[in-house]
Amino acid sequence: MDWGMKNRLSKIINPENRRCVMLAVDHGYFLGPTDGLRVPRRTIRPLLPYADSLMVTRGVLRTSVSPDINTPIVLRASGGTSIIGEDLSNESIVTSIEEAIKLNVVCLALSIFIGSKYEHQSLHNLSRLVDMGEKYGIPVLAVTAVGKEMSRDSRYLGLACRIAAEIGAHVVKTYYCQNFEEVVEGCPVPVIIAGGKKLTHESEALQLAYDALHDGASGVDMGRNIWQSSHPVSMIKAVRSIVHSNANVQEAHEEFMKNSLIETRKEDAIESK
Ligand code: R5P
């Protein structure tokens, strides 16, 4: 692996503890304006200081993120489908490597759809993106998208993660599941987890992060369970404490509760001005 590739990877996964907190805000690329992310700038700005990296599309990056930031950018490079379209798995690469370089991104991200109608196309997309990234020292994060008809078990997710790594992905994002350690064991590159749909209680999402790390994940690429929380800043801080400070779920949740009160007071103070 060349210097540039290693350097960029070290911006995503902290080389000291091999862990990461990636903030996912790319959902609009097929979901449109989603709750909690209707105005991307408003969602992203307060959370940025606590994210090791930001996963975003080029459109939101250009319009809603200041170019002055130091947060490394993971660029969502696949798309071309929508939640009301025929088949979400029918994705293409929608960003060029030149654009990624111009945007100074540290990683490219793309979804693969194992077992779907467009499985082959999505894997071909991955191989092309890896080739492009390898040429310029930009790593690729493969996202194992799971269709409604697929079961999120270790057999399926292990298969998807392994295939992504075999094709050349440098990091893989997947979902947490029972026997997750088998997924990690079978995947020769770092595995990080998505949060998935907003869970009812923040403690459930913290438990998810804790369990995934315990079972070998290198960190989280979390979106909705952070910015759909009643207290997003407090939530990302609590997630950080699990990932980077080895907090247990109870400690992280206590931190969340304490910071939530402060966050509410700050919001009240702004409103009363
Ligand atoms: C899918 O839309 C994206 O890849 C998201 O970045 C990913 O699902 C992580 O976000 P969440 O934690 O909301 O599932």
GROMACS .gro file of C-alpha atoms and ligand atoms in nm:
model
  287
    1MET     CA    1   0.000   0.000   0.000
    2ASP     CA    2   0.144   0.338  -0.097
    3TRP     CA    3   0.203   0.634   0.133
    4GLY     CA    4  -0.096   0.835   0.013
    5MET     CA    5  -0.335   0.545   0.060
    6LYS     CA    6  -0.201   0.474   0.410
    7ASN     CA    7  -0.212   0.842   0.500
    8ARG     CA    8  -0.575   0.876   0.389
    9LEU     CA    9  -0.677   0.558   0.571
   10SER     CA   10  -0.518   0.693   0.888
   11LYS     CA   11  -0.755   0.993   0.864
   12ILE     CA   12  -1.053   0.760   0.883
   13ILE     CA   13  -0.935   0.495   1.127
   14ASN     CA   14  -0.725   0.637   1.408
   15PRO     CA   15  -0.388   0.458   1.384
   16GLU     CA   16  -0.342   0.468   1.762
   17ASN     CA   17  -0.647   0.267   1.861
   18ARG     CA   18  -0.759   0.143   1.513
   19ARG     CA   19  -1.105   0.289   1.570
   20CYS     CA   20  -1.333   0.540   1.403
   21VAL     CA   21  -1.644   0.752   1.441
   22MET     CA   22  -1.769   0.830   1.091
   23LEU     CA   23  -2.078   1.049   1.072
   24ALA     CA   24  -2.311   0.933   0.793
   25VAL     CA   25  -2.514   1.210   0.629
   26ASP     CA   26  -2.540   1.070   0.276
   27HIS     CA   27  -2.897   0.939   0.308
   28GLY     CA   28  -3.049   1.203   0.079
   29TYR     CA   29  -2.885   1.041  -0.223
   30PHE     CA   30  -3.181   0.805  -0.251
   31LEU     CA   31  -3.414   0.909   0.035
   32GLY     CA   32  -3.441   1.282  -0.038
   33PRO     CA   33  -3.504   1.515   0.255
   34THR     CA   34  -3.515   1.280   0.554
   35ASP     CA   35  -3.623   1.366   0.909
   36GLY     CA   36  -3.328   1.511   1.094
   37LEU     CA   37  -3.144   1.580   0.768
   38ARG     CA   38  -3.391   1.808   0.590
   39VAL     CA   39  -3.145   2.097   0.601
   40PRO     CA   40  -2.806   1.927   0.586
   41ARG     CA   41  -2.604   2.232   0.694
   42ARG     CA   42  -2.809   2.265   1.013
   43THR     CA   43  -2.761   1.896   1.099
   44ILE     CA   44  -2.394   1.872   1.011
   45ARG     CA   45  -2.244   2.187   1.164
   46PRO     CA   46  -2.290   2.115   1.536
   47LEU     CA   47  -2.187   1.749   1.496
   48LEU     CA   48  -1.867   1.803   1.299
   49PRO     CA   49  -1.634   1.869   1.593
   50TYR     CA   50  -1.712   1.519   1.725
   51ALA     CA   51  -1.684   1.321   1.397
   52ASP     CA   52  -1.355   1.166   1.291
   53SER     CA   53  -1.482   1.181   0.932
   54LEU     CA   54  -1.795   1.280   0.742
   55MET     CA   55  -1.965   1.055   0.486
   56VAL     CA   56  -2.144   1.274   0.238
   57THR     CA   57  -2.240   1.323  -0.129
   58ARG     CA   58  -2.065   1.583  -0.341
   59GLY     CA   59  -2.384   1.788  -0.365
   60VAL     CA   60  -2.421   1.827   0.009
   61LEU     CA   61  -2.047   1.874   0.052
   62ARG     CA   62  -2.040   2.165  -0.192
   63THR     CA   63  -2.354   2.333  -0.066
   64SER     CA   64  -2.370   2.259   0.302
   65VAL     CA   65  -2.020   2.206   0.442
   66SER     CA   66  -1.765   2.485   0.481
   67PRO     CA   67  -1.439   2.423   0.290
   68ASP     CA   68  -1.254   2.553   0.598
   69ILE     CA   69  -1.316   2.237   0.800
   70ASN     CA   70  -1.045   1.989   0.899
   71THR     CA   71  -1.279   1.690   0.914
   72PRO     CA   72  -1.178   1.427   0.653
   73ILE     CA   73  -1.441   1.361   0.387
   74VAL     CA   74  -1.566   1.019   0.278
   75LEU     CA   75  -1.741   1.077  -0.053
   76ARG     CA   76  -2.048   0.872  -0.147
   77ALA     CA   77  -1.966   0.785  -0.508
   78SER     CA   78  -2.257   0.555  -0.600
   79GLY     CA   79  -2.621   0.637  -0.665
   80GLY     CA   80  -2.868   0.686  -0.945
   81THR     CA   81  -3.173   0.531  -0.776
   82SER     CA   82  -3.449   0.655  -0.544
   83ILE     CA   83  -3.677   0.520  -0.277
   84ILE     CA   84  -3.971   0.539  -0.521
   85GLY     CA   85  -3.781   0.392  -0.816
   86GLU     CA   86  -3.793   0.040  -0.946
   87ASP     CA   87  -3.491  -0.118  -0.779
   88LEU     CA   88  -3.254   0.041  -0.529
   89SER     CA   89  -2.978  -0.199  -0.626
   90ASN     CA   90  -2.952  -0.054  -0.978
   91GLU     CA   91  -2.672   0.188  -0.881
   92SER     CA   92  -2.387   0.333  -1.087
   93ILE     CA   93  -2.075   0.528  -1.002
   94VAL     CA   94  -2.195   0.889  -1.005
   95THR     CA   95  -1.875   1.080  -0.928
   96SER     CA   96  -1.545   1.089  -1.116
   97ILE     CA   97  -1.206   1.034  -0.957
   98GLU     CA   98  -1.101   1.382  -1.073
   99GLU     CA   99  -1.395   1.527  -0.882
  100ALA     CA  100  -1.296   1.330  -0.572
  101ILE     CA  101  -0.943   1.466  -0.594
  102LYS     CA  102  -1.070   1.821  -0.646
  103LEU     CA  103  -1.289   1.782  -0.339
  104ASN     CA  104  -0.984   1.660  -0.145
  105VAL     CA  105  -1.161   1.352  -0.011
  106VAL     CA  106  -0.982   1.083   0.190
  107CYS     CA  107  -1.209   0.795   0.090
  108LEU     CA  108  -1.467   0.692  -0.169
  109ALA     CA  109  -1.781   0.500  -0.068
  110LEU     CA  110  -2.005   0.279  -0.277
  111SER     CA  111  -2.284   0.030  -0.205
  112ILE     CA  112  -2.287  -0.332  -0.312
  113PHE     CA  113  -2.606  -0.538  -0.326
  114ILE     CA  114  -2.522  -0.906  -0.278
  115GLY     CA  115  -2.806  -1.139  -0.381
  116SER     CA  116  -2.998  -0.863  -0.560
  117LYS     CA  117  -3.094  -0.833  -0.926
  118TYR     CA  118  -2.804  -0.592  -0.982
  119GLU     CA  119  -2.545  -0.780  -0.775
  120HIS     CA  120  -2.302  -0.813  -1.068
  121GLN     CA  121  -2.335  -0.447  -1.166
  122SER     CA  122  -2.270  -0.326  -0.811
  123LEU     CA  123  -1.963  -0.549  -0.777
  124HIS     CA  124  -1.838  -0.428  -1.112
  125ASN     CA  125  -1.888  -0.071  -0.986
  126LEU     CA  126  -1.680  -0.160  -0.680
  127SER     CA  127  -1.397  -0.305  -0.886
  128ARG     CA  128  -1.389   0.007  -1.108
  129LEU     CA  129  -1.391   0.240  -0.809
  130VAL     CA  130  -1.111   0.044  -0.642
  131ASP     CA  131  -0.906   0.065  -0.962
  132MET     CA  132  -0.960   0.441  -0.976
  133GLY     CA  133  -0.881   0.483  -0.608
  134GLU     CA  134  -0.567   0.268  -0.629
  135LYS     CA  135  -0.436   0.485  -0.911
  136TYR     CA  136  -0.445   0.797  -0.692
  137GLY     CA  137  -0.405   0.651  -0.343
  138ILE     CA  138  -0.769   0.695  -0.237
  139PRO     CA  139  -0.919   0.407  -0.035
  140VAL     CA  140  -1.267   0.269  -0.098
  141LEU     CA  141  -1.533   0.195   0.162
  142ALA     CA  142  -1.778  -0.073   0.045
  143VAL     CA  143  -2.124  -0.050   0.198
  144THR     CA  144  -2.308  -0.381   0.214
  145ALA     CA  145  -2.664  -0.274   0.138
  146VAL     CA  146  -2.926  -0.528   0.246
  147GLY     CA  147  -3.245  -0.567   0.044
  148LYS     CA  148  -3.576  -0.619   0.227
  149GLU     CA  149  -3.581  -0.985   0.127
  150MET     CA  150  -3.233  -1.056   0.269
  151SER     CA  151  -3.176  -1.166   0.626
  152ARG     CA  152  -2.920  -0.969   0.820
  153ASP     CA  153  -2.745  -1.272   0.961
  154SER     CA  154  -2.375  -1.349   0.991
  155ARG     CA  155  -2.385  -1.587   0.695
  156TYR     CA  156  -2.521  -1.324   0.457
  157LEU     CA  157  -2.326  -1.029   0.598
  158GLY     CA  158  -2.010  -1.239   0.618
  159LEU     CA  159  -2.050  -1.329   0.252
  160ALA     CA  160  -2.109  -0.967   0.149
  161CYS     CA  161  -1.816  -0.830   0.353
  162ARG     CA  162  -1.576  -1.096   0.229
  163ILE     CA  163  -1.669  -1.040  -0.135
  164ALA     CA  164  -1.622  -0.664  -0.091
  165ALA     CA  165  -1.275  -0.719   0.055
  166GLU     CA  166  -1.181  -0.974  -0.212
  167ILE     CA  167  -1.267  -0.722  -0.485
  168GLY     CA  168  -1.040  -0.473  -0.316
  169ALA     CA  169  -1.241  -0.256  -0.073
  170HIS     CA  170  -1.011  -0.110   0.192
  171VAL     CA  171  -1.283  -0.080   0.457
  172VAL     CA  172  -1.628  -0.243   0.472
  173LYS     CA  173  -1.941  -0.110   0.632
  174THR     CA  174  -2.210  -0.354   0.732
  175TYR     CA  175  -2.477  -0.418   0.995
  176TYR     CA  176  -2.432  -0.568   1.337
  177CYS     CA  177  -2.579  -0.916   1.380
  178GLN     CA  178  -2.560  -1.222   1.602
  179ASN     CA  179  -2.220  -1.395   1.573
  180PHE     CA  180  -2.077  -1.073   1.435
  181GLU     CA  181  -1.728  -1.187   1.529
  182GLU     CA  182  -1.755  -1.442   1.244
  183VAL     CA  183  -1.822  -1.159   0.997
  184VAL     CA  184  -1.513  -0.974   1.121
  185GLU     CA  185  -1.300  -1.287   1.125
  186GLY     CA  186  -1.383  -1.366   0.764
  187CYS     CA  187  -1.312  -1.016   0.639
  188PRO     CA  188  -0.945  -0.924   0.595
  189VAL     CA  189  -1.006  -0.545   0.605
  190PRO     CA  190  -1.152  -0.331   0.885
  191VAL     CA  191  -1.528  -0.363   0.935
  192ILE     CA  192  -1.738  -0.075   1.063
  193ILE     CA  193  -2.109  -0.076   1.138
  194ALA     CA  194  -2.403   0.133   1.024
  195GLY     CA  195  -2.651   0.229   1.292
  196GLY     CA  196  -2.958   0.150   1.082
  197LYS     CA  197  -3.305   0.289   1.152
  198LYS     CA  198  -3.347   0.510   1.459
  199LEU     CA  199  -3.390   0.288   1.763
  200THR     CA  200  -3.646   0.389   2.024
  201HIS     CA  201  -3.400   0.460   2.303
  202GLU     CA  202  -3.051   0.606   2.274
  203SER     CA  203  -2.926   0.334   2.506
  204GLU     CA  204  -3.014   0.073   2.239
  205ALA     CA  205  -2.793   0.244   1.981
  206LEU     CA  206  -2.514   0.276   2.237
  207GLN     CA  207  -2.551  -0.095   2.313
  208LEU     CA  208  -2.527  -0.168   1.940
  209ALA     CA  209  -2.203   0.030   1.910
  210TYR     CA  210  -2.062  -0.132   2.223
  211ASP     CA  211  -2.146  -0.487   2.112
  212ALA     CA  212  -2.007  -0.432   1.762
  213LEU     CA  213  -1.675  -0.302   1.898
  214HIS     CA  214  -1.660  -0.585   2.149
  215ASP     CA  215  -1.707  -0.830   1.861
  216GLY     CA  216  -1.429  -0.680   1.651
  217ALA     CA  217  -1.571  -0.381   1.460
  218SER     CA  218  -1.328  -0.096   1.403
  219GLY     CA  219  -1.592   0.164   1.468
  220VAL     CA  220  -1.918   0.310   1.350
  221ASP     CA  221  -2.048   0.490   1.045
  222MET     CA  222  -2.363   0.614   1.215
  223GLY     CA  223  -2.632   0.848   1.091
  224ARG     CA  224  -2.996   0.832   1.198
  225ASN     CA  225  -2.930   0.717   1.554
  226ILE     CA  226  -2.727   1.034   1.598
  227TRP     CA  227  -2.907   1.308   1.407
  228GLN     CA  228  -3.261   1.175   1.467
  229SER     CA  229  -3.190   1.170   1.840
  230SER     CA  230  -3.362   1.436   2.049
  231HIS     CA  231  -3.008   1.547   2.141
  232PRO     CA  232  -2.774   1.479   1.848
  233VAL     CA  233  -2.461   1.642   1.993
  234SER     CA  234  -2.499   1.454   2.320
  235MET     CA  235  -2.553   1.134   2.125
  236ILE     CA  236  -2.244   1.163   1.908
  237LYS     CA  237  -2.040   1.245   2.220
  238ALA     CA  238  -2.175   0.932   2.390
  239VAL     CA  239  -2.095   0.719   2.084
  240ARG     CA  240  -1.743   0.866   2.084
  241SER     CA  241  -1.696   0.773   2.446
  242ILE     CA  242  -1.767   0.408   2.361
  243VAL     CA  243  -1.548   0.405   2.051
  244HIS     CA  244  -1.253   0.607   2.174
  245SER     CA  245  -1.267   0.605   2.556
  246ASN     CA  246  -1.377   0.246   2.611
  247ALA     CA  247  -1.686   0.358   2.803
  248ASN     CA  248  -1.944   0.090   2.875
  249VAL     CA  249  -2.308   0.141   2.780
  250GLN     CA  250  -2.410   0.267   3.124
  251GLU     CA  251  -2.128   0.522   3.136
  252ALA     CA  252  -2.200   0.640   2.783
  253HIS     CA  253  -2.572   0.669   2.856
  254GLU     CA  254  -2.508   0.867   3.174
  255GLU     CA  255  -2.290   1.101   2.970
  256PHE     CA  256  -2.571   1.130   2.714
  257MET     CA  257  -2.825   1.220   2.985
  258LYS     CA  258  -2.594   1.476   3.145
  259ASN     CA  259  -2.505   1.643   2.814
  260SER     CA  260  -2.870   1.636   2.701
  261LEU     CA  261  -2.963   1.867   2.987
  262ILE     CA  262  -2.688   2.109   2.886
  263GLU     CA  263  -2.791   2.087   2.518
  264THR     CA  264  -3.154   2.163   2.610
  265ARG     CA  265  -3.051   2.462   2.823
  266LYS     CA  266  -2.840   2.599   2.537
  267GLU     CA  267  -3.132   2.559   2.291
  268ASP     CA  268  -3.368   2.732   2.538
  269ALA     CA  269  -3.121   3.017   2.579
  270ILE     CA  270  -3.093   3.063   2.200
  271GLU     CA  271  -3.473   3.057   2.161
  272SER     CA  272  -3.529   3.315   2.436
  273LYS     CA  273  -3.287   3.565   2.274
  274R5P     C1  274  -2.720   0.455   0.351
  274R5P     O1  275  -2.804   0.534   0.324
  274R5P     C2  276  -2.592   0.504   0.390
  274R5P     O2  277  -2.483   0.429   0.348
  274R5P     C3  278  -2.578   0.538   0.536
  274R5P     O3  279  -2.461   0.610   0.543
  274R5P     C4  280  -2.571   0.420   0.630
  274R5P     O4  281  -2.685   0.344   0.624
  274R5P     C5  282  -2.539   0.462   0.774
  274R5P     O5  283  -2.637   0.539   0.826
  274R5P     P1  284  -2.736   0.485   0.939
  274R5P     O6  285  -2.655   0.477   1.066
  274R5P     O7  286  -2.843   0.589   0.945
  274R5P     O8  287  -2.786   0.351   0.897
   0.00000   0.00000   0.00000
